[in-house]
Amino acid sequence: MSITEKDFKWGVSSAAYQIEGGWNAEGKGKSIWDVFANTKGKIHMSQNGNTACDYFHQYTHDISIMARLKIPNYRFSIAWSRIIPNGTGAVNPDGIDFYNRVIDFCLELGIEPWVTLYHWDLPYELEKKGGWTNREVINWFSDYVEVCTIYFGDRVKRWMILNEPMVFTGVGYFLGRHAPGRKGLKSFLAAAHHAAMCQAEGGRVVRSMVENSRIGTTFSSSYIMPYGHSSKDSNAAIRIDALMNRLFVEPLAGLGYPVNDLKMLQRLEPFIKDGDEQKLAFDMDFIGVQNYTREMVSCSPLIPLLWARIISAKAREVETTVMNWEVYPEGIYEMLVKFSKYKSFKEIFVTENGAAFPDIIDNGKICDSQRINYLDQHIHQVLRAKKDGVNVNGYFVWSFTDNFEWAEGYKPRFGLVYIDYPTQKRIIKESGYWYSTFIQRNP
Ligand code: GCO
């Protein structure tokens, strides 16, 4: 299906902690992920991101492969503690220099840099002061964003403020399965409100500092459906959708928190100060929708506050990826239609979509046909949404190379490019060549 409108942005995505390594190189401070991933029992097979894909030293090689594949847009994140090692205060010139070199090399090869300001790696010194549960994080984050705009804003025009606030607050501050490993409703609600404040405040800082900027922020967005046909299951799905898909986008859109559909959110009250309602809103130029799968939900009195539980893909015996996520391409269509209804945002980009499947090297090649099928089916659904009137203007594959998949370590491989971690050798998978050809046929 050819793209009727020109200027559709095809790209790939990555994140600092998942690829860079160089965890303490050239003045970089510790992040919460440096600490969490080196804490026994937290990560699959006690793996960590200390070296990861060694991108800190091999970025020119990887970006050169991107250029060879004619991928024109590259989304990557900046590690806050590489720029400001303690989170506030002194700027690390070597950290600034690293990202200047990355940005300049992208531009030299004709690749547009899309920068995510926060992809989960909070400076550890700030966590020691409460991290996202401390309202001071709004000031800490605003100062960090301003530093990034001062040094990079002359060349970086595409900015994303946060990556998936639902995930880093929910899994990191409620479930305890991601950094910093905190648990409980109070820490989650405090972190969630302060993150919601930061996504808007960060947008205001970039807009005030960078001329001709296009500012967005990203949201995890699983398509939520009721498992059964009962009204109880339908209402349970509404509650889970309010938590997983609406909690951050609606205050940003000036609609406030979705308290009517999830009463538990009334407990945000103690963290909300006078004037916050207005400060939560910001007219982003775009939003990044990040979809991988769908979830099916049934009512469950055993789960307090939510009265709902997810029926796993495995229990439903459907096709899944290595992450045990159902392969459900229609889900990305549904989420694009859903997010397109928030009229305060001018356009949408799919800033993450991809799949982890087992990759087998056969005679030096990786014929990852499952991943090609997954990408082809999902891109088809994205273009279907565009054809049906959704103002979606780009698609970024997660991820360019295999990388550190958080608590799952290096087991899940999402890349278009295979990484042999012991040797750090790169092998372009067939999906990488497929994507390159697809982009060139659909400019
Ligand atoms: C996320 C993060 C990525 C993940 C990817 C696969 O969406 O959770 O942005 O860092 O690695 O989505 O889970």
PDB file of N, CA and C in Angstrom, residues 59-131:
ATOM      1  N   TYR A  59      28.822   3.701  18.383  1.00  0.00           N
ATOM      2  CA  TYR A  59      27.666   4.412  17.796  1.00  0.00           C
ATOM      3  C   TYR A  59      27.868   4.726  16.317  1.00  0.00           C
ATOM      4  N   THR A  60      29.112   5.028  15.929  1.00  0.00           N
ATOM      5  CA  THR A  60      29.314   5.351  14.499  1.00  0.00           C
ATOM      6  C   THR A  60      29.049   4.122  13.634  1.00  0.00           C
ATOM      7  N   HIS A  61      29.429   2.947  14.146  1.00  0.00           N
ATOM      8  CA  HIS A  61      29.192   1.705  13.380  1.00  0.00           C
ATOM      9  C   HIS A  61      27.681   1.481  13.224  1.00  0.00           C
ATOM     10  N   ASP A  62      26.947   1.610  14.300  1.00  0.00           N
ATOM     11  CA  ASP A  62      25.499   1.356  14.249  1.00  0.00           C
ATOM     12  C   ASP A  62      24.768   2.386  13.391  1.00  0.00           C
ATOM     13  N   ILE A  63      25.128   3.651  13.537  1.00  0.00           N
ATOM     14  CA  ILE A  63      24.436   4.676  12.736  1.00  0.00           C
ATOM     15  C   ILE A  63      24.823   4.536  11.265  1.00  0.00           C
ATOM     16  N   SER A  64      26.041   4.049  10.999  1.00  0.00           N
ATOM     17  CA  SER A  64      26.445   3.792   9.606  1.00  0.00           C
ATOM     18  C   SER A  64      25.599   2.675   8.995  1.00  0.00           C
ATOM     19  N   ILE A  65      25.298   1.640   9.789  1.00  0.00           N
ATOM     20  CA  ILE A  65      24.413   0.561   9.293  1.00  0.00           C
ATOM     21  C   ILE A  65      23.026   1.133   8.998  1.00  0.00           C
ATOM     22  N   MET A  66      22.557   2.033   9.887  1.00  0.00           N
ATOM     23  CA  MET A  66      21.248   2.675   9.697  1.00  0.00           C
ATOM     24  C   MET A  66      21.232   3.415   8.357  1.00  0.00           C
ATOM     25  N   ALA A  67      22.304   4.141   8.081  1.00  0.00           N
ATOM     26  CA  ALA A  67      22.390   4.903   6.823  1.00  0.00           C
ATOM     27  C   ALA A  67      22.447   3.948   5.633  1.00  0.00           C
ATOM     28  N   ARG A  68      23.188   2.857   5.804  1.00  0.00           N
ATOM     29  CA  ARG A  68      23.302   1.854   4.707  1.00  0.00           C
ATOM     30  C   ARG A  68      21.913   1.267   4.392  1.00  0.00           C
ATOM     31  N   LEU A  69      21.092   1.124   5.435  1.00  0.00           N
ATOM     32  CA  LEU A  69      19.733   0.607   5.232  1.00  0.00           C
ATOM     33  C   LEU A  69      18.756   1.712   4.828  1.00  0.00           C
ATOM     34  N   LYS A  70      19.280   2.908   4.665  1.00  0.00           N
ATOM     35  CA  LYS A  70      18.470   4.066   4.251  1.00  0.00           C
ATOM     36  C   LYS A  70      17.289   4.315   5.197  1.00  0.00           C
ATOM     37  N   ILE A  71      17.547   4.208   6.500  1.00  0.00           N
ATOM     38  CA  ILE A  71      16.539   4.540   7.518  1.00  0.00           C
ATOM     39  C   ILE A  71      16.725   6.019   7.872  1.00  0.00           C
ATOM     40  N   PRO A  72      15.740   6.883   7.585  1.00  0.00           N
ATOM     41  CA  PRO A  72      15.973   8.331   7.659  1.00  0.00           C
ATOM     42  C   PRO A  72      15.732   8.989   9.017  1.00  0.00           C
ATOM     43  N   ASN A  73      15.130   8.268   9.952  1.00  0.00           N
ATOM     44  CA  ASN A  73      14.828   8.866  11.261  1.00  0.00           C
ATOM     45  C   ASN A  73      15.263   7.934  12.383  1.00  0.00           C
ATOM     46  N   TYR A  74      15.897   8.512  13.404  1.00  0.00           N
ATOM     47  CA  TYR A  74      16.466   7.698  14.483  1.00  0.00           C
ATOM     48  C   TYR A  74      16.068   8.295  15.822  1.00  0.00           C
ATOM     49  N   ARG A  75      15.266   7.514  16.572  1.00  0.00           N
ATOM     50  CA  ARG A  75      14.858   7.939  17.908  1.00  0.00           C
ATOM     51  C   ARG A  75      15.785   7.315  18.946  1.00  0.00           C
ATOM     52  N   PHE A  76      16.411   8.169  19.751  1.00  0.00           N
ATOM     53  CA  PHE A  76      17.269   7.664  20.824  1.00  0.00           C
ATOM     54  C   PHE A  76      17.061   8.541  22.055  1.00  0.00           C
ATOM     55  N   SER A  77      17.446   8.044  23.228  1.00  0.00           N
ATOM     56  CA  SER A  77      17.255   8.847  24.434  1.00  0.00           C
ATOM     57  C   SER A  77      18.593   9.330  24.976  1.00  0.00           C
ATOM     58  N   ILE A  78      18.515  10.378  25.756  1.00  0.00           N
ATOM     59  CA  ILE A  78      19.687  10.950  26.428  1.00  0.00           C
ATOM     60  C   ILE A  78      19.693  10.447  27.865  1.00  0.00           C
ATOM     61  N   ALA A  79      20.841   9.974  28.320  1.00  0.00           N
ATOM     62  CA  ALA A  79      20.958   9.513  29.717  1.00  0.00           C
ATOM     63  C   ALA A  79      21.206  10.743  30.602  1.00  0.00           C
ATOM     64  N   TRP A  80      20.202  11.056  31.415  1.00  0.00           N
ATOM     65  CA  TRP A  80      20.247  12.238  32.279  1.00  0.00           C
ATOM     66  C   TRP A  80      21.562  12.261  33.076  1.00  0.00           C
ATOM     67  N   SER A  81      21.968  11.108  33.635  1.00  0.00           N
ATOM     68  CA  SER A  81      23.151  11.111  34.513  1.00  0.00           C
ATOM     69  C   SER A  81      24.468  11.127  33.737  1.00  0.00           C
ATOM     70  N   ARG A  82      24.376  11.079  32.367  1.00  0.00           N
ATOM     71  CA  ARG A  82      25.587  11.308  31.576  1.00  0.00           C
ATOM     72  C   ARG A  82      25.770  12.826  31.359  1.00  0.00           C
ATOM     73  N   ILE A  83      24.652  13.535  31.390  1.00  0.00           N
ATOM     74  CA  ILE A  83      24.669  14.989  31.191  1.00  0.00           C
ATOM     75  C   ILE A  83      24.903  15.710  32.514  1.00  0.00           C
ATOM     76  N   ILE A  84      24.126  15.304  33.547  1.00  0.00           N
ATOM     77  CA  ILE A  84      24.257  15.913  34.882  1.00  0.00           C
ATOM     78  C   ILE A  84      24.421  14.754  35.861  1.00  0.00           C
ATOM     79  N   PRO A  85      25.643  14.356  36.154  1.00  0.00           N
ATOM     80  CA  PRO A  85      25.916  13.097  36.893  1.00  0.00           C
ATOM     81  C   PRO A  85      25.148  12.943  38.196  1.00  0.00           C
ATOM     82  N   ASN A  86      24.923  14.046  38.920  1.00  0.00           N
ATOM     83  CA  ASN A  86      24.186  13.950  40.186  1.00  0.00           C
ATOM     84  C   ASN A  86      22.710  14.299  40.034  1.00  0.00           C
ATOM     85  N   GLY A  87      22.313  14.532  38.792  1.00  0.00           N
ATOM     86  CA  GLY A  87      20.902  14.839  38.543  1.00  0.00           C
ATOM     87  C   GLY A  87      20.610  16.326  38.588  1.00  0.00           C
ATOM     88  N   THR A  88      21.271  17.021  39.506  1.00  0.00           N
ATOM     89  CA  THR A  88      21.188  18.490  39.522  1.00  0.00           C
ATOM     90  C   THR A  88      22.619  19.022  39.649  1.00  0.00           C
ATOM     91  N   GLY A  89      22.773  20.309  39.330  1.00  0.00           N
ATOM     92  CA  GLY A  89      24.104  20.902  39.502  1.00  0.00           C
ATOM     93  C   GLY A  89      24.981  20.746  38.276  1.00  0.00           C
ATOM     94  N   ALA A  90      26.257  20.393  38.514  1.00  0.00           N
ATOM     95  CA  ALA A  90      27.283  20.466  37.463  1.00  0.00           C
ATOM     96  C   ALA A  90      26.944  19.606  36.237  1.00  0.00           C
ATOM     97  N   VAL A  91      27.208  20.210  35.071  1.00  0.00           N
ATOM     98  CA  VAL A  91      27.048  19.508  33.787  1.00  0.00           C
ATOM     99  C   VAL A  91      28.366  18.810  33.454  1.00  0.00           C
ATOM    100  N   ASN A  92      28.255  17.593  32.899  1.00  0.00           N
ATOM    101  CA  ASN A  92      29.446  16.811  32.545  1.00  0.00           C
ATOM    102  C   ASN A  92      29.824  17.085  31.091  1.00  0.00           C
ATOM    103  N   PRO A  93      30.881  17.803  30.812  1.00  0.00           N
ATOM    104  CA  PRO A  93      31.223  18.159  29.422  1.00  0.00           C
ATOM    105  C   PRO A  93      31.433  16.931  28.528  1.00  0.00           C
ATOM    106  N   ASP A  94      31.959  15.843  29.109  1.00  0.00           N
ATOM    107  CA  ASP A  94      32.164  14.634  28.296  1.00  0.00           C
ATOM    108  C   ASP A  94      30.823  14.015  27.883  1.00  0.00           C
ATOM    109  N   GLY A  95      29.825  14.175  28.733  1.00  0.00           N
ATOM    110  CA  GLY A  95      28.488  13.659  28.374  1.00  0.00           C
ATOM    111  C   GLY A  95      27.882  14.489  27.255  1.00  0.00           C
ATOM    112  N   ILE A  96      28.020  15.794  27.358  1.00  0.00           N
ATOM    113  CA  ILE A  96      27.544  16.701  26.295  1.00  0.00           C
ATOM    114  C   ILE A  96      28.260  16.361  24.988  1.00  0.00           C
ATOM    115  N   ASP A  97      29.563  16.146  25.093  1.00  0.00           N
ATOM    116  CA  ASP A  97      30.373  15.845  23.900  1.00  0.00           C
ATOM    117  C   ASP A  97      29.901  14.560  23.225  1.00  0.00           C
ATOM    118  N   PHE A  98      29.585  13.534  24.034  1.00  0.00           N
ATOM    119  CA  PHE A  98      29.135  12.256  23.441  1.00  0.00           C
ATOM    120  C   PHE A  98      27.882  12.456  22.591  1.00  0.00           C
ATOM    121  N   TYR A  99      26.887  13.122  23.169  1.00  0.00           N
ATOM    122  CA  TYR A  99      25.635  13.280  22.410  1.00  0.00           C
ATOM    123  C   TYR A  99      25.804  14.270  21.254  1.00  0.00           C
ATOM    124  N   ASN A 100      26.689  15.242  21.403  1.00  0.00           N
ATOM    125  CA  ASN A 100      26.990  16.101  20.240  1.00  0.00           C
ATOM    126  C   ASN A 100      27.554  15.279  19.096  1.00  0.00           C
ATOM    127  N   ARG A 101      28.439  14.345  19.427  1.00  0.00           N
ATOM    128  CA  ARG A 101      29.021  13.493  18.372  1.00  0.00           C
ATOM    129  C   ARG A 101      27.966  12.600  17.730  1.00  0.00           C
ATOM    130  N   VAL A 102      27.064  12.058  18.549  1.00  0.00           N
ATOM    131  CA  VAL A 102      25.979  11.220  17.998  1.00  0.00           C
ATOM    132  C   VAL A 102      25.086  12.055  17.073  1.00  0.00           C
ATOM    133  N   ILE A 103      24.667  13.211  17.537  1.00  0.00           N
ATOM    134  CA  ILE A 103      23.773  14.074  16.735  1.00  0.00           C
ATOM    135  C   ILE A 103      24.473  14.515  15.448  1.00  0.00           C
ATOM    136  N   ASP A 104      25.715  14.942  15.562  1.00  0.00           N
ATOM    137  CA  ASP A 104      26.436  15.413  14.373  1.00  0.00           C
ATOM    138  C   ASP A 104      26.624  14.280  13.355  1.00  0.00           C
ATOM    139  N   PHE A 105      26.879  13.059  13.868  1.00  0.00           N
ATOM    140  CA  PHE A 105      27.097  11.937  12.942  1.00  0.00           C
ATOM    141  C   PHE A 105      25.792  11.577  12.228  1.00  0.00           C
ATOM    142  N   CYS A 106      24.685  11.619  12.971  1.00  0.00           N
ATOM    143  CA  CYS A 106      23.366  11.384  12.334  1.00  0.00           C
ATOM    144  C   CYS A 106      23.157  12.390  11.201  1.00  0.00           C
ATOM    145  N   LEU A 107      23.357  13.656  11.495  1.00  0.00           N
ATOM    146  CA  LEU A 107      23.095  14.716  10.505  1.00  0.00           C
ATOM    147  C   LEU A 107      24.043  14.585   9.319  1.00  0.00           C
ATOM    148  N   GLU A 108      25.290  14.212   9.611  1.00  0.00           N
ATOM    149  CA  GLU A 108      26.287  14.031   8.531  1.00  0.00           C
ATOM    150  C   GLU A 108      25.827  12.936   7.550  1.00  0.00           C
ATOM    151  N   LEU A 109      25.137  11.914   8.080  1.00  0.00           N
ATOM    152  CA  LEU A 109      24.666  10.801   7.233  1.00  0.00           C
ATOM    153  C   LEU A 109      23.241  11.015   6.760  1.00  0.00           C
ATOM    154  N   GLY A 110      22.683  12.189   7.008  1.00  0.00           N
ATOM    155  CA  GLY A 110      21.339  12.480   6.506  1.00  0.00           C
ATOM    156  C   GLY A 110      20.231  11.817   7.303  1.00  0.00           C
ATOM    157  N   ILE A 111      20.510  11.525   8.585  1.00  0.00           N
ATOM    158  CA  ILE A 111      19.509  10.883   9.458  1.00  0.00           C
ATOM    159  C   ILE A 111      19.018  11.920  10.464  1.00  0.00           C
ATOM    160  N   GLU A 112      17.682  12.069  10.577  1.00  0.00           N
ATOM    161  CA  GLU A 112      17.157  13.051  11.533  1.00  0.00           C
ATOM    162  C   GLU A 112      17.127  12.471  12.938  1.00  0.00           C
ATOM    163  N   PRO A 113      17.733  13.164  13.921  1.00  0.00           N
ATOM    164  CA  PRO A 113      17.687  12.694  15.317  1.00  0.00           C
ATOM    165  C   PRO A 113      16.370  13.074  15.979  1.00  0.00           C
ATOM    166  N   TRP A 114      15.736  12.122  16.636  1.00  0.00           N
ATOM    167  CA  TRP A 114      14.525  12.341  17.448  1.00  0.00           C
ATOM    168  C   TRP A 114      14.911  11.984  18.860  1.00  0.00           C
ATOM    169  N   VAL A 115      14.930  12.950  19.740  1.00  0.00           N
ATOM    170  CA  VAL A 115      15.485  12.741  21.075  1.00  0.00           C
ATOM    171  C   VAL A 115      14.399  12.542  22.129  1.00  0.00           C
ATOM    172  N   THR A 116      14.508  11.443  22.868  1.00  0.00           N
ATOM    173  CA  THR A 116      13.668  11.229  24.049  1.00  0.00           C
ATOM    174  C   THR A 116      14.459  11.713  25.257  1.00  0.00           C
ATOM    175  N   LEU A 117      13.887  12.624  26.011  1.00  0.00           N
ATOM    176  CA  LEU A 117      14.620  13.205  27.129  1.00  0.00           C
ATOM    177  C   LEU A 117      14.681  12.261  28.335  1.00  0.00           C
ATOM    178  N   TYR A 118      13.646  11.451  28.532  1.00  0.00           N
ATOM    179  CA  TYR A 118      13.679  10.551  29.682  1.00  0.00           C
ATOM    180  C   TYR A 118      13.165   9.163  29.314  1.00  0.00           C
ATOM    181  N   HIS A 119      14.056   8.195  29.299  1.00  0.00           N
ATOM    182  CA  HIS A 119      13.677   6.797  29.041  1.00  0.00           C
ATOM    183  C   HIS A 119      14.113   5.947  30.225  1.00  0.00           C
ATOM    184  N   TRP A 120      13.611   6.347  31.439  1.00  0.00           N
ATOM    185  CA  TRP A 120      13.587   5.545  32.656  1.00  0.00           C
ATOM    186  C   TRP A 120      14.837   5.566  33.525  1.00  0.00           C
ATOM    187  N   ASP A 121      15.909   6.220  33.068  1.00  0.00           N
ATOM    188  CA  ASP A 121      17.190   6.107  33.795  1.00  0.00           C
ATOM    189  C   ASP A 121      17.451   7.350  34.659  1.00  0.00           C
ATOM    190  N   LEU A 122      16.631   7.520  35.697  1.00  0.00           N
ATOM    191  CA  LEU A 122      16.764   8.645  36.627  1.00  0.00           C
ATOM    192  C   LEU A 122      18.126   8.605  37.328  1.00  0.00           C
ATOM    193  N   PRO A 123      18.799   9.735  37.488  1.00  0.00           N
ATOM    194  CA  PRO A 123      20.056   9.732  38.255  1.00  0.00           C
ATOM    195  C   PRO A 123      19.819   9.191  39.666  1.00  0.00           C
ATOM    196  N   TYR A 124      20.702   8.312  40.093  1.00  0.00           N
ATOM    197  CA  TYR A 124      20.516   7.641  41.386  1.00  0.00           C
ATOM    198  C   TYR A 124      20.545   8.623  42.551  1.00  0.00           C
ATOM    199  N   GLU A 125      21.336   9.687  42.420  1.00  0.00           N
ATOM    200  CA  GLU A 125      21.400  10.694  43.490  1.00  0.00           C
ATOM    201  C   GLU A 125      20.019  11.320  43.737  1.00  0.00           C
ATOM    202  N   LEU A 126      19.204  11.397  42.701  1.00  0.00           N
ATOM    203  CA  LEU A 126      17.847  11.967  42.864  1.00  0.00           C
ATOM    204  C   LEU A 126      16.922  10.943  43.505  1.00  0.00           C
ATOM    205  N   GLU A 127      17.146   9.670  43.160  1.00  0.00           N
ATOM    206  CA  GLU A 127      16.319   8.622  43.795  1.00  0.00           C
ATOM    207  C   GLU A 127      16.551   8.624  45.296  1.00  0.00           C
ATOM    208  N   LYS A 128      17.785   8.914  45.684  1.00  0.00           N
ATOM    209  CA  LYS A 128      18.105   8.939  47.121  1.00  0.00           C
ATOM    210  C   LYS A 128      17.336  10.068  47.825  1.00  0.00           C
ATOM    211  N   LYS A 129      16.860  11.041  47.027  1.00  0.00           N
ATOM    212  CA  LYS A 129      16.036  12.130  47.595  1.00  0.00           C
ATOM    213  C   LYS A 129      14.542  11.890  47.348  1.00  0.00           C
ATOM    214  N   GLY A 130      14.192  10.652  46.955  1.00  0.00           N
ATOM    215  CA  GLY A 130      12.780  10.312  46.747  1.00  0.00           C
ATOM    216  C   GLY A 130      12.426  10.105  45.296  1.00  0.00           C
ATOM    217  N   GLY A 131      13.313  10.543  44.396  1.00  0.00           N
ATOM    218  CA  GLY A 131      13.073  10.293  42.966  1.00  0.00           C
ATOM    219  C   GLY A 131      11.755  10.891  42.502  1.00  0.00           C
TER     220      GLY A 131
END
